[in-house]
Coordinates of C-alpha atoms in Angstrom, one line a residue:
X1365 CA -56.7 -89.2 92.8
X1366 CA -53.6 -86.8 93.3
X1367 CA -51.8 -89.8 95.5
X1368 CA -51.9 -91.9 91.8
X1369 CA -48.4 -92.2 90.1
X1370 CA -47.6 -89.9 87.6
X1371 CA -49.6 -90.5 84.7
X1372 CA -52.3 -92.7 85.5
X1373 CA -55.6 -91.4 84.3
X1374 CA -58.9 -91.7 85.7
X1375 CA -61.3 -89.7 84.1
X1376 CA -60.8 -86.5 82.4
X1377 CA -59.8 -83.0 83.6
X1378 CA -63.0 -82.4 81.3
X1379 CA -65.3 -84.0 83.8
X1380 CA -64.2 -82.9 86.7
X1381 CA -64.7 -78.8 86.1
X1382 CA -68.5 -77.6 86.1
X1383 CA -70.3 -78.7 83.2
X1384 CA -72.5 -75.8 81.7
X1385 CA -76.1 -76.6 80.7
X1386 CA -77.6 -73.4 78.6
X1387 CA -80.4 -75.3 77.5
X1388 CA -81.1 -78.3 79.7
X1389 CA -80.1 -80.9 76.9
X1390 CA -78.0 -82.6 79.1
X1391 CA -80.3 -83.0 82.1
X1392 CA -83.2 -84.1 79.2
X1393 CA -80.5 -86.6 77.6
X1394 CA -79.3 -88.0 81.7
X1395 CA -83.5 -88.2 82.2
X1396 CA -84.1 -90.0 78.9
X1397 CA -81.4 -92.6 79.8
X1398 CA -81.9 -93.1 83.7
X1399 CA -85.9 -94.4 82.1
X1400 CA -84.3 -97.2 80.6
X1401 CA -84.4 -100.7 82.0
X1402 CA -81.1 -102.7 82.7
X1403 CA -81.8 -106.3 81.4
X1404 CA -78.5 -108.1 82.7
X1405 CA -76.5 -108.5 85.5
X1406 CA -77.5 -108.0 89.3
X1407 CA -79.5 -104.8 88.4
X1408 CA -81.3 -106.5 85.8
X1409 CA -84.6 -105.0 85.9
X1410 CA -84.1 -101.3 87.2
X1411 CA -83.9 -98.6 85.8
X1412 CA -80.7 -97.6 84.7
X1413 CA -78.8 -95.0 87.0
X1414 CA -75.9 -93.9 86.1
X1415 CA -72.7 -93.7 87.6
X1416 CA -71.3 -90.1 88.4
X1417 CA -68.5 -90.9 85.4
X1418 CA -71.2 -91.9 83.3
X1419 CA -73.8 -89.1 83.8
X1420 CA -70.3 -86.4 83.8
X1421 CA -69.8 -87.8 80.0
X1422 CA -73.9 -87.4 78.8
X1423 CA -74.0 -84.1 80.7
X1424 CA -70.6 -82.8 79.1
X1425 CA -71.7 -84.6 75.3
X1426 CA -75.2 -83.3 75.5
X1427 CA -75.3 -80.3 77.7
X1428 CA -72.2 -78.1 76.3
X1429 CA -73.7 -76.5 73.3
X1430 CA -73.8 -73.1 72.2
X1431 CA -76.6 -71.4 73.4
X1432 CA -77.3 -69.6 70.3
X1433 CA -77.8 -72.3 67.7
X1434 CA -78.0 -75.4 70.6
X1435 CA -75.6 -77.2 68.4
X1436 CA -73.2 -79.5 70.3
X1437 CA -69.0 -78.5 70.9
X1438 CA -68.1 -81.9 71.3
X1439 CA -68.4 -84.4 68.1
X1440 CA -66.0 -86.9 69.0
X1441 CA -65.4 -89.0 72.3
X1442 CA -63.1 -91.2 72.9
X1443 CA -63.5 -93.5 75.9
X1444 CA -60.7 -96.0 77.0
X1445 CA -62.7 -98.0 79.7
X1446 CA -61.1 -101.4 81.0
X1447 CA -62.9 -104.5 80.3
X1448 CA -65.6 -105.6 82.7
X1449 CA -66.6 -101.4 83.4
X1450 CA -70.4 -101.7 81.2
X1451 CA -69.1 -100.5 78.0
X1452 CA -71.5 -102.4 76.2
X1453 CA -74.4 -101.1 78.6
X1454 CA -73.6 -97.6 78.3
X1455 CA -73.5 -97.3 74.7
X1456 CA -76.5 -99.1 74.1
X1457 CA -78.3 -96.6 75.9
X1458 CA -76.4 -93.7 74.1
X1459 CA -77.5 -95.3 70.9
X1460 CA -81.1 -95.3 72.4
X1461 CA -80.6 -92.0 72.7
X1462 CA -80.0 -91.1 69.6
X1463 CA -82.9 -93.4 68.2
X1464 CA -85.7 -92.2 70.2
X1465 CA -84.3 -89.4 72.4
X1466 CA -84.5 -85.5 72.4
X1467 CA -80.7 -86.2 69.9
X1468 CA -82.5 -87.8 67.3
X1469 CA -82.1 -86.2 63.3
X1470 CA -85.2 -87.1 60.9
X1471 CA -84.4 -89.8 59.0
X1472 CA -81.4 -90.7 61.2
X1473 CA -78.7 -93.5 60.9
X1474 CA -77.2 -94.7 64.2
X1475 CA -74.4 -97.0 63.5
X1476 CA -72.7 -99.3 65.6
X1477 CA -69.8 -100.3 64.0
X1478 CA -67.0 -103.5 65.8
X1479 CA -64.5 -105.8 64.6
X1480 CA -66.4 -108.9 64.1
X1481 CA -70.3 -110.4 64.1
X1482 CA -70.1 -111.9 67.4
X1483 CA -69.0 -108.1 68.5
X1484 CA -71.3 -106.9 66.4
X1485 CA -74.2 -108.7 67.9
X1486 CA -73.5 -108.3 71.6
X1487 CA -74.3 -104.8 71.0
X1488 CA -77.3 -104.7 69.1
X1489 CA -78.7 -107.3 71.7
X1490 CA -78.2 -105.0 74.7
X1491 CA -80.0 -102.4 73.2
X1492 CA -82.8 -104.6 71.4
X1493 CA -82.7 -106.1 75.3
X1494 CA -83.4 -102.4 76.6
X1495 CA -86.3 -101.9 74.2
X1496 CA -88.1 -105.3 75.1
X1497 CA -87.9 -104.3 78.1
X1498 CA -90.0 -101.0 78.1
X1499 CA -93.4 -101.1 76.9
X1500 CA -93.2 -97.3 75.0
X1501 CA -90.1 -98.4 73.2
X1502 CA -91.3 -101.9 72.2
X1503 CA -94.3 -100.5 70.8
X1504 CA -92.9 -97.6 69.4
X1505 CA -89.9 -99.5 67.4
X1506 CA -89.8 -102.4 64.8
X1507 CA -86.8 -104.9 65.5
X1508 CA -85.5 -106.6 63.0
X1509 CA -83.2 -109.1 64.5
X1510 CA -82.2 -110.6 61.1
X1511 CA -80.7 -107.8 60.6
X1512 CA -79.3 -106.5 64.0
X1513 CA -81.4 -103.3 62.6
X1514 CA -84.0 -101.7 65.1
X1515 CA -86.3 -98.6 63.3
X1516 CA -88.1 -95.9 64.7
X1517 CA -90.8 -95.3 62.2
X1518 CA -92.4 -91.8 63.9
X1519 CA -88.9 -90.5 62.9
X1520 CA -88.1 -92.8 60.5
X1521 CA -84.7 -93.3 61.8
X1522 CA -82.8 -96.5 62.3
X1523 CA -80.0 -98.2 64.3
X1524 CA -77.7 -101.0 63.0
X1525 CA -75.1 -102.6 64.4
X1526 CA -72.7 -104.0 61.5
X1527 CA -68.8 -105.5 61.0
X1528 CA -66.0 -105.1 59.5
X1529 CA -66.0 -108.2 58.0
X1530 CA -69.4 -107.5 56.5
X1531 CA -68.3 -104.0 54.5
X1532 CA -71.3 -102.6 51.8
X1533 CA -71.1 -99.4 54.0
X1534 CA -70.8 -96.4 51.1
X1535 CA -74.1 -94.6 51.2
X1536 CA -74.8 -93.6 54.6
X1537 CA -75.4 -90.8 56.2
X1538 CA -74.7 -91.4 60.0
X1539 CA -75.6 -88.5 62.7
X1540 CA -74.0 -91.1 65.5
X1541 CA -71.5 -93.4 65.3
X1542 CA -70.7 -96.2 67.9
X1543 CA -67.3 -97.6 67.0
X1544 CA -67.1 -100.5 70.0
X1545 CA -63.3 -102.3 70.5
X1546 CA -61.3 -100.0 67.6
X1547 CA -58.1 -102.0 69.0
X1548 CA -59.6 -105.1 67.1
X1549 CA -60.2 -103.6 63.8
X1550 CA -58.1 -104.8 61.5
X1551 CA -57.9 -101.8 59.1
X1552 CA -58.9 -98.0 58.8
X1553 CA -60.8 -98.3 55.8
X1554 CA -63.9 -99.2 57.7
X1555 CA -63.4 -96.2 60.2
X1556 CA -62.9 -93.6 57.0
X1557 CA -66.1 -94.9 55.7
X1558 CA -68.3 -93.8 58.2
X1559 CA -66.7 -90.9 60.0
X1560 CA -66.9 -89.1 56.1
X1561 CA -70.8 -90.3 56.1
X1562 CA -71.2 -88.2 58.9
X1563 CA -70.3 -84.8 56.4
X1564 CA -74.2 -84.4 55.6
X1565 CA -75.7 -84.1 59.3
X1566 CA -75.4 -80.8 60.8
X1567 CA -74.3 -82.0 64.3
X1568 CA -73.0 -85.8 63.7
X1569 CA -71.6 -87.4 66.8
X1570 CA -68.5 -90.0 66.9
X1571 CA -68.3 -92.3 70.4
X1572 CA -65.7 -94.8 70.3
X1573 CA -64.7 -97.2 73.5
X1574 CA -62.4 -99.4 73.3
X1575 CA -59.5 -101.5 75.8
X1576 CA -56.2 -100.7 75.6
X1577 CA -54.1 -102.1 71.9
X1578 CA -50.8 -103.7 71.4
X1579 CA -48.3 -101.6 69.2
X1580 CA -48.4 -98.2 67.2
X1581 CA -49.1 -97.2 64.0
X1582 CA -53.1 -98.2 64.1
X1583 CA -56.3 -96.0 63.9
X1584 CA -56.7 -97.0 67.7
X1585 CA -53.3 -95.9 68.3
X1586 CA -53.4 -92.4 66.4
X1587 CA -56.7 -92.0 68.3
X1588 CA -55.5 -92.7 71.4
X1589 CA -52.4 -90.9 71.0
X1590 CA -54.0 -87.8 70.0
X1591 CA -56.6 -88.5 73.0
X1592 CA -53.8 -88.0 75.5
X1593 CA -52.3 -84.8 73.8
X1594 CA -56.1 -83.6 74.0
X1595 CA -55.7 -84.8 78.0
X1596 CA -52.5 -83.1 78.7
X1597 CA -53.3 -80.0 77.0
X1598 CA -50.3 -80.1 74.1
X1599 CA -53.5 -79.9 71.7
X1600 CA -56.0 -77.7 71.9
X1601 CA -59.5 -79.3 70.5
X1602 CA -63.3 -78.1 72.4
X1603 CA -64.3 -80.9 69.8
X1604 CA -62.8 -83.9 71.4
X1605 CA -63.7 -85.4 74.8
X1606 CA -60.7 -87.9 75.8
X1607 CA -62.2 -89.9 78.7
X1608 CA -59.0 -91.9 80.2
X1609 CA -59.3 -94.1 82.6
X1610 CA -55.7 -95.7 82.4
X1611 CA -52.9 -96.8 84.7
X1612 CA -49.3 -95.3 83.4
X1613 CA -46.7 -98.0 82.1
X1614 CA -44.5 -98.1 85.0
X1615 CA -47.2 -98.5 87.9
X1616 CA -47.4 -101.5 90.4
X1617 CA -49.8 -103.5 88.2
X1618 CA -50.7 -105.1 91.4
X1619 CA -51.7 -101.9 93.4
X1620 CA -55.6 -102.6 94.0
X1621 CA -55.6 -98.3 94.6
X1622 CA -54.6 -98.1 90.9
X1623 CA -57.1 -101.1 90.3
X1624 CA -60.2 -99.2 91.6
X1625 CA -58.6 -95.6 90.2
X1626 CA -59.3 -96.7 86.9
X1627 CA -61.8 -99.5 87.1
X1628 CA -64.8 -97.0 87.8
X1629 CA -67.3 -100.1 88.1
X1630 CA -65.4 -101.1 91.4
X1631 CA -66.5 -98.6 93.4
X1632 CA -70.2 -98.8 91.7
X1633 CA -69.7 -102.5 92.9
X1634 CA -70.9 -104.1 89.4
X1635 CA -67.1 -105.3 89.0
X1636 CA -65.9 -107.9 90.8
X1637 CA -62.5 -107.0 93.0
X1638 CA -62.4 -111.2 93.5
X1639 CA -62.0 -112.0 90.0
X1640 CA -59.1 -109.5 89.9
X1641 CA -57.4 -110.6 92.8
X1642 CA -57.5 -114.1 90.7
X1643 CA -56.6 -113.4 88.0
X1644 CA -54.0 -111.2 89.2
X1645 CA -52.1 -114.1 90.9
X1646 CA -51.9 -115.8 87.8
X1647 CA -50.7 -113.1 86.0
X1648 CA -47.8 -112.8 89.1
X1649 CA -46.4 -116.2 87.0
X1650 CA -47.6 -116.0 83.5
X1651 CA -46.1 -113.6 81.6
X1652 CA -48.9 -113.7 78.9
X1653 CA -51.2 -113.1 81.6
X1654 CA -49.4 -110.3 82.9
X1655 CA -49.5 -108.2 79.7
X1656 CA -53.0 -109.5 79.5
X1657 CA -54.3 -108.0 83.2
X1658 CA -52.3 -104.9 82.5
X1659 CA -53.7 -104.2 79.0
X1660 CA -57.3 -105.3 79.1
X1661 CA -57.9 -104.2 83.1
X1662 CA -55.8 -101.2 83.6
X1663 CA -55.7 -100.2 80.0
X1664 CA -51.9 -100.2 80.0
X1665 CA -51.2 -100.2 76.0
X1666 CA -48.9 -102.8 75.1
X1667 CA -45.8 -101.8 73.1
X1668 CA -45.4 -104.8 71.7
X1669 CA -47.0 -108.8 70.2
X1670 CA -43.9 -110.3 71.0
X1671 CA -44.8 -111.4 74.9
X1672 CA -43.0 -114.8 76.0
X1673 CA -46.4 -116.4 76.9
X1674 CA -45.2 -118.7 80.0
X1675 CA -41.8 -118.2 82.4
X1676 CA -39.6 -121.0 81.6
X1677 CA -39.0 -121.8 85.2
X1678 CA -42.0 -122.5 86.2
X1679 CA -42.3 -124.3 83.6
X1680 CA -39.6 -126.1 84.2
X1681 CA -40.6 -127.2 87.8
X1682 CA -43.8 -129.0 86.7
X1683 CA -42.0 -130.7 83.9
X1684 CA -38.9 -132.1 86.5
X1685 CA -41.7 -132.7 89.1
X1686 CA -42.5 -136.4 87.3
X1687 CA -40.9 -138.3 84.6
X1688 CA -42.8 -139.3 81.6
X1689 CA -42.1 -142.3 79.8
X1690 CA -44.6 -143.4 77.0
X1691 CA -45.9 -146.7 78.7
X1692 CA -47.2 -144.1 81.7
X1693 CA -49.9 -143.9 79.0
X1694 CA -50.9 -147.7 79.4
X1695 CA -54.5 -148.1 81.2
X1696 CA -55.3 -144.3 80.5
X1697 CA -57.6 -142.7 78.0
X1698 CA -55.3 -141.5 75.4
X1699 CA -56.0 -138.1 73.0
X1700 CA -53.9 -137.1 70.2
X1701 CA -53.2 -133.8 68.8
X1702 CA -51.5 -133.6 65.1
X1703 CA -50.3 -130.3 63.8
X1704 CA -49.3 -130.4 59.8
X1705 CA -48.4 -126.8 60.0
X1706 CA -45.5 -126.5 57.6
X1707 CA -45.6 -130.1 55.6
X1708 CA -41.6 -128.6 54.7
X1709 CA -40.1 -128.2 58.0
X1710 CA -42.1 -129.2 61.3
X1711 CA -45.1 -131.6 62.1
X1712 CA -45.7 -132.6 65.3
X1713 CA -48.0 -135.5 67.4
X1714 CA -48.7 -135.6 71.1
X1715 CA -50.5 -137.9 73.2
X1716 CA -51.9 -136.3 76.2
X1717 CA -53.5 -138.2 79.4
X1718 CA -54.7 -137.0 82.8
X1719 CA -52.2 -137.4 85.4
X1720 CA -52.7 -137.8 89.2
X1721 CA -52.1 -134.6 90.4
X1722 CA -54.9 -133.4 88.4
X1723 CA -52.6 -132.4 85.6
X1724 CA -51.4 -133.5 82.3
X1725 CA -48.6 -136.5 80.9
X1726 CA -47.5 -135.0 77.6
X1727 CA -45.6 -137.3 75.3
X1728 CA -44.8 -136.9 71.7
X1729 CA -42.5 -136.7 68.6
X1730 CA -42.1 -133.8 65.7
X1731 CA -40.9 -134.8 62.6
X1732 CA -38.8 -132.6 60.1
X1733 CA -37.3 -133.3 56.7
X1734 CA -33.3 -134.0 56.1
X1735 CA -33.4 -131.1 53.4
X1736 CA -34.9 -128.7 56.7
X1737 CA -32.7 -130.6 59.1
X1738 CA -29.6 -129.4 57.8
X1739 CA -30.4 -125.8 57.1
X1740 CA -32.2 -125.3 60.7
X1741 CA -28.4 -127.1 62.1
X1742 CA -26.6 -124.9 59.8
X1743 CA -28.4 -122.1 61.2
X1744 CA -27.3 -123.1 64.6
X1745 CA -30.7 -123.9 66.1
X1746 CA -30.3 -126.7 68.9
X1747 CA -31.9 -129.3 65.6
X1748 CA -29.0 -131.7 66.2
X1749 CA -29.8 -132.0 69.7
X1750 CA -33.7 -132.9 69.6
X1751 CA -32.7 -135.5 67.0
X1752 CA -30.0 -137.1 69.7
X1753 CA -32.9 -136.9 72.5
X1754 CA -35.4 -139.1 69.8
X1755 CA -38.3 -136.4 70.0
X1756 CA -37.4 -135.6 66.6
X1757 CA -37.9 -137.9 63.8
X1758 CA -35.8 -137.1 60.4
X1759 CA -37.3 -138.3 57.4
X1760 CA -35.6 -138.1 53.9
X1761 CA -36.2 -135.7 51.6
X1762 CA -37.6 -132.1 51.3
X1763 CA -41.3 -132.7 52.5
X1764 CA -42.1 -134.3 55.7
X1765 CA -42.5 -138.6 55.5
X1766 CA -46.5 -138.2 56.3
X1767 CA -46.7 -142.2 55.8
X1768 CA -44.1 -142.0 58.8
X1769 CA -47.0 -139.8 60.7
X1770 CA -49.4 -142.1 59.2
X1771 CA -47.4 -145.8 60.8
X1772 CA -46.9 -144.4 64.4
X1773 CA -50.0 -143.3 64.7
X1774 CA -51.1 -146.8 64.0
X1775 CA -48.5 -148.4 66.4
X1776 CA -49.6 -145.9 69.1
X1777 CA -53.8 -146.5 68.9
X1778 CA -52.5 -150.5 68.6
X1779 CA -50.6 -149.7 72.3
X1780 CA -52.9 -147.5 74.1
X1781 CA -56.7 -146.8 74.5
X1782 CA -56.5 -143.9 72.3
X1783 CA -60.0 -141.9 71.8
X1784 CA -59.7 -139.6 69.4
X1785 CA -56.8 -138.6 67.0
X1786 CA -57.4 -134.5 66.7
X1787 CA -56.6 -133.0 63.5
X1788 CA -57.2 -129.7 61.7
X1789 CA -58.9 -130.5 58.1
X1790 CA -57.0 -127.2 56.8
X1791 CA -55.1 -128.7 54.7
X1792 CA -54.8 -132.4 55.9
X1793 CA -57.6 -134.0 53.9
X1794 CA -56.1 -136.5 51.8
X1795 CA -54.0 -137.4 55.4
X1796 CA -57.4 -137.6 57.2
X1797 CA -58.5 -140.2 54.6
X1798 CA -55.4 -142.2 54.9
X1799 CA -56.4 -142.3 58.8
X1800 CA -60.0 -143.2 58.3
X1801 CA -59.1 -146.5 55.9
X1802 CA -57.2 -148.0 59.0
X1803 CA -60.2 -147.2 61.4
X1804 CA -58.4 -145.0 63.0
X1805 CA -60.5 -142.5 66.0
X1806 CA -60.2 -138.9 63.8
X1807 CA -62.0 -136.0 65.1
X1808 CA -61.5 -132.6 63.4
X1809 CA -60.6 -129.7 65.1
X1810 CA -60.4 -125.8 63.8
X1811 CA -57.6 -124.2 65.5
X1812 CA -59.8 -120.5 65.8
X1813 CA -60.1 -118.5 69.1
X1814 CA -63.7 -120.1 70.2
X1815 CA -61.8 -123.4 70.1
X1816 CA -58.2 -122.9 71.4
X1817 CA -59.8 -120.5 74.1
X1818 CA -60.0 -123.6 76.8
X1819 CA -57.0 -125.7 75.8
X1820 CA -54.5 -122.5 75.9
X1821 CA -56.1 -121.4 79.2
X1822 CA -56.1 -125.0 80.6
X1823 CA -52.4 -125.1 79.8
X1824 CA -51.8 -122.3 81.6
X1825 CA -53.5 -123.5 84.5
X1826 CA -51.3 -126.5 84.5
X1827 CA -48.1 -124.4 84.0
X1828 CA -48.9 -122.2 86.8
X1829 CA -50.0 -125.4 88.9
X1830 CA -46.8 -127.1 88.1
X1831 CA -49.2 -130.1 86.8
X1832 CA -47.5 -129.9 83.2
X1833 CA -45.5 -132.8 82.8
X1834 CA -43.9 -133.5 79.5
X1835 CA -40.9 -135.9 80.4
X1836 CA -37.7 -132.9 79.8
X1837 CA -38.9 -132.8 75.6
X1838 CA -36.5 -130.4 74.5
X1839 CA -38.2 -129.8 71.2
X1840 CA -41.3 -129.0 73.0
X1841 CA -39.6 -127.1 75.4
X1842 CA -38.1 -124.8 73.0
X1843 CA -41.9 -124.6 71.6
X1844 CA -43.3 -123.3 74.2
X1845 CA -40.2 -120.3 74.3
X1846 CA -41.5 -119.6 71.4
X1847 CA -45.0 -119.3 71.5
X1848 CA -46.9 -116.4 72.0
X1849 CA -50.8 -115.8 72.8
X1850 CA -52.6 -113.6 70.8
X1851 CA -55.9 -112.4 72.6
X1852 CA -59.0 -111.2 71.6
X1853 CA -61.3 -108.1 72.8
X1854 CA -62.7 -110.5 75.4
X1855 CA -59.8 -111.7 76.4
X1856 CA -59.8 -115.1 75.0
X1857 CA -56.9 -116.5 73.4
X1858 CA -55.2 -118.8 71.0
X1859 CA -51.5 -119.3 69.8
X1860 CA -50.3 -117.0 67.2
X1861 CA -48.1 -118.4 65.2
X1862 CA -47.4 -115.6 63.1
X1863 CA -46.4 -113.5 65.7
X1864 CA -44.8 -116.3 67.6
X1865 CA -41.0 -116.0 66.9
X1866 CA -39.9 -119.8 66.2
X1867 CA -41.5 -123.1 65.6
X1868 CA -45.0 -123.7 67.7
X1869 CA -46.0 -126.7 66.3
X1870 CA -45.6 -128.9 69.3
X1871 CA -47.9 -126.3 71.5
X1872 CA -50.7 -126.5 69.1
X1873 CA -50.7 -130.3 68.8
X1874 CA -51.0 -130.1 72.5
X1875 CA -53.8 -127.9 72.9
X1876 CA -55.9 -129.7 70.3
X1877 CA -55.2 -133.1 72.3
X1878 CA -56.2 -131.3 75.8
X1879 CA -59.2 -129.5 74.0
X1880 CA -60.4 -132.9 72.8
X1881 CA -59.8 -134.7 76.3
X1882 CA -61.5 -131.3 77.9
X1883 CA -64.4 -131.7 76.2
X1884 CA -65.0 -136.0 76.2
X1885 CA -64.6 -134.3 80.1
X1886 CA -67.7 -132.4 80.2
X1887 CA -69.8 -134.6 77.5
X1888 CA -69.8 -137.3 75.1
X1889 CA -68.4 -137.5 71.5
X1890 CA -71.8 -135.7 69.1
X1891 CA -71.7 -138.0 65.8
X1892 CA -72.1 -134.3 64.1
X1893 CA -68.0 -133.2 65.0
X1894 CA -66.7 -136.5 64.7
X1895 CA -64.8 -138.8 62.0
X1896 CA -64.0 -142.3 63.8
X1897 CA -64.0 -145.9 62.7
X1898 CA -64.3 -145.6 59.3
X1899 CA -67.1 -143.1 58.9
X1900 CA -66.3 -139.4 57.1
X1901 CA -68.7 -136.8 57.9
X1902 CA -68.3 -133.3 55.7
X1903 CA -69.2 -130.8 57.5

């Protein structure tokens, strides 16, 4: 790849000069691994053959030892792999390896170690998948799904995958660590648990994989960092493999060489160059997106949270395309998001319908209190003006008028065929109850990742489509230059109010009200997730 701009990786200078193999580990450790059974995607159900990249790694991990003693030079890799390349595949099988393979210690720990549970789990179930799937290794293993725990009893050695969130990890004694998404841990304490376990194994091995992060000062930044001084040569270290595969900052993002330079899986064919070319044509408009298809597909790290989540102009064009005037909302199924973020400056209601075009009618009002009012005018924030366009209600006092909230949303279910009021119970309980005594349609709705995913992606979509029509709201306007969108390690998003840099609440009254409508969409209201006419469920 010499035609590449300067400093895009794809690889490692490591992999591409002959490997040495003294003993044959790494052709025994490439054999042991090419028996295995894929169980997903459109090889599900052969064996699993590695890609050149991927066998280069095993045979330069395994194979590089020192023929005297057979011990191994590398102990740590680092692979930065963009998302959608088999990660998750590959290390399954490396953790096979070290289970039941020619790598395993007596009495041995393999540890795969993520963020979350759900990352966690995805883990463990590709390589409890892989097992199933052979009839030696099924017989030869207990799972122990309960657990995410499979143990090899001949050897009496055990794999687990665990979390951060789930941290009873002192007394271990790991010999290989899988440390999946490091970007997404949200301290180091978890990481200097089980790299020191590793202190009473003779040969303990360290693979992390991760996407590309946002900002410095992290583990996964000082690992990375130090991954590219390995790279480059400004540090020598025969124990650290850096396997880059990484477009440099100032590339054409849209280059599809650079795409398939350090998207490995393209050329396999197991990635899909459409999807890309989709998503990249978002991305062209959204800035959010943008940072997104840089970070997470060409493993561009992001220097910064603070990413203006939509262009303002195009924003702008689907909001002038139609006027919005509340009786639009007569005849229409009517959802409403509330947002009591900050019960002493903003909270915000929005009615949301389907419009024509296949988009969305937004209309709605925020309310602050006089005390706030004055400071946010004083602090020359355009206050004064949303008050003068009647999107923002001022209520007396130092604490938001919630029997103000409480009145409108009566007038506005007596107007309109409203059918459901979405609320987060965070906080809002006492509110909710007020809301159920006048038969009002509640619904409650957490405000996580798994639920904002859709709404914040469907508001994009509408952006982008020019389909977002919210009648020129000024207050909502400046909202939305506010917000930013915090994703996860699979991409999904929500808004982040505390990295967003001003008031958001109008957004995320929004998004409820277009999750809500989203799903009615796709099925009917479950009695389980719902509070309406009168009835409270606590769940």
């Amino acid at each position: 790849m010499n035609d590449l701009p300067k400093g895009c990786f794809a690889g490692s200078r490591f992999l591409a000069a002959p490997i040495p193999d003294p003993l044959g580990y790494g052709q025994r450790a490439v054999d042991f691994i090419q028996r295995l059974t894929l169980t997903e995607g459109a090889r599900a159900g052969q064996n699993f053959m590695l890609d050149t990249w991927q066998e280069a790694i095993i045979r330069k991990v395994y194979g590089d030892v020192d023929p005297q003693t057979g011990l191994r030079k590398i102990r740590t890799v680092f692979l930065l792999l963009p998302r959608g390349n088999g990660k998750t595949t590959f290390t399954s099988a490396i953790g096979l390896l070290g289970l039941f393979g020619p790598e395993r210690d007596p009495a041995g720990q393999v540890i795969s170690a993520a963020a979350d549970r759900e990352q966690a789990g995805i883990a463990y179930a590709s390589s409890a998948r892989m097992i199933r799937a052979d009839p030696w290794l099924s017989q030869a293993t207990e799972i122990v799904d309960s657990r995410k725990a499979l143990r090899h009893p001949k050897s009496d050695s055990v794999y687990r995958a665990i979390s951060h969130e789930a941290f009873s990890k002192h007394g271990l004694s790991i010999h290989l660590l899988l440390a999946d998404e490091i970007h997404a841990w949200p301290s180091r304490e978890l990481w200097d648990v089980l790299v020191t376990s590793q202190g009473k194994r003779t040969a303990p091995l360290t693979f992390v994989t991760t996407t590309a992060g946002v900002g410095r000062g992290s583990l996964a930044w000082d690992l990375y960092d130090y991954a590219v001084k390995v790279e480059r040569g400004d540090v020598q270290e025969e124990t650290f493999l850096p396997v880059l595969f990484q477009a440099p900052h100032d590339c054409d993002w849209t280059d599809e060489a650079i795409w398939h330079a350090v998207n490995p899986a393209l050329t396999s064919g197991f990635r899909s160059i459409e999807e890309m070319r989709v998503t990249a044509r978002r991305a062209a408009e959204i800035p959010a997106q943008r940072e997104m298809f840089r970070r997470l597909y060409l493993n561009i790290w992001g220097d910064s949270a603070a990413v203006t989540w939509v262009d303002m102009p195009v924003y702008d064009e689907g909001d002038a395309a139609r006027p919005v005037e509340l009786s639009d909302f007569r005849d229409k199924p009517v959802f409403i998001g509330v947002d009591l973020a900050s019960v002493s400056d903003l909270a915000a209601v929005y009615c949301v319908a389907r419009a024509d075009d296949g988009g969305w009618l937004i209309w709605g009002r925020q309310y602050c209190p006089a005390e706030q009012y004055r400071k946010r005018v004083a602090d020359n924030l355009p206050y004064a003006e949303f008050e003068a366009s009647g999107r923002l209600v001022v209520t007396e006092g130092n604490a938001i008028d919630l029997s103000r909230i409480i009145a409108d949303l009566v007038d506005l279910c007596a107007e309109f065929a409203v059918e459901e009021i979405a609320i987060d119970r965070y906080g809002a309980v006492s509110f909710m109850q007020n809301l159920i005594e006048r038969n009002l349609p509640i619904t409650q709705f957490n405000q996580g990742t798994v639920t904002m995913n859709g709404p914040c992606k469907e508001i994009e979509r509408a952006i982008l489509e020019r389909q977002f029509h919210a009648g020129g709201d000024p207050i909502l306007r400046w909202n939305f230059c506010n917000v930013r969108a915090e994703p996860d390690s699979g991409g999904n998003i929500k808004f982040a109010k505390n990295k967003s840099v001003g008031k958001i609440d109008g957004c995320v009254a929004v998004a409820m009200a277009i999750g809500r409508a989203l799903f009615c969409d796709i099925q009917p209201p479950s009695p389980y997730e719902h509070v309406r006419h009168g009835e409270f469920l606590a769940i």
